[in-house]
Coordinates of C-alpha atoms in Angstrom, one line a residue:
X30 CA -194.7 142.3 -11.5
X31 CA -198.0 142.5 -9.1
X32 CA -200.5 139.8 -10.0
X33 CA -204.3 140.4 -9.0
X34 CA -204.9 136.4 -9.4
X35 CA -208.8 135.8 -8.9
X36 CA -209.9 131.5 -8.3
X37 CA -212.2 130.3 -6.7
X38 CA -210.4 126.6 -6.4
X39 CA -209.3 126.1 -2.9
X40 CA -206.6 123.6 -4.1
X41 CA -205.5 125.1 -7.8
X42 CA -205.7 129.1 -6.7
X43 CA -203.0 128.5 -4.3
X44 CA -200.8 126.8 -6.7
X45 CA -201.1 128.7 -9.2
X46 CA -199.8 131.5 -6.9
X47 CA -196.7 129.2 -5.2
X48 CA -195.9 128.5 -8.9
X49 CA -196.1 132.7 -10.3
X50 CA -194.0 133.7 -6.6
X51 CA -191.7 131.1 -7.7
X52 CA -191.4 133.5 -11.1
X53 CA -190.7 136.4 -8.4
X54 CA -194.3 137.9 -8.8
X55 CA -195.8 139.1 -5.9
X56 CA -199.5 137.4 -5.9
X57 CA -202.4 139.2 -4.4
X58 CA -204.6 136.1 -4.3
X59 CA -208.7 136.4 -4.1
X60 CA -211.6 133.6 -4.0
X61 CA -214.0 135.5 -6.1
X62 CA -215.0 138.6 -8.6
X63 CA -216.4 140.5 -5.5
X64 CA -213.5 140.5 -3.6
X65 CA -211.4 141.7 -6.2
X66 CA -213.4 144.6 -6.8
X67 CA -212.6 145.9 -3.2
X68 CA -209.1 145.5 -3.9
X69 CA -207.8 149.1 -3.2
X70 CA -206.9 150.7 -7.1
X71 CA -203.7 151.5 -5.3
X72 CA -202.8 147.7 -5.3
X73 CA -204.5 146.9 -9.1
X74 CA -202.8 149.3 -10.8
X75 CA -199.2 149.6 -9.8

């Protein structure tokens, strides 16, 4: 499973994706709203 995970926590954004790879997601992790809406589609909806 491919995880867009958007936080803008320096500290618990990070975690949170150590703690979903550990799951065997792959994390695409982002700081904010606007940078997840440049994410290519390609990458959101696989």
């Amino acid at each position: 499973m491919r995880i867009l995970l958007v936080e803008d926590d320096p500290d618990l954004g990070p975690a949170i994706a150590h703690a979903l790879r550990q799951e065997n997601c792959a994390v695409d992790l982002v700081a904010n709203g606007i940078d997840a809406g440049h994410r290519p589609r390609s990458l959101v909806e696989r």
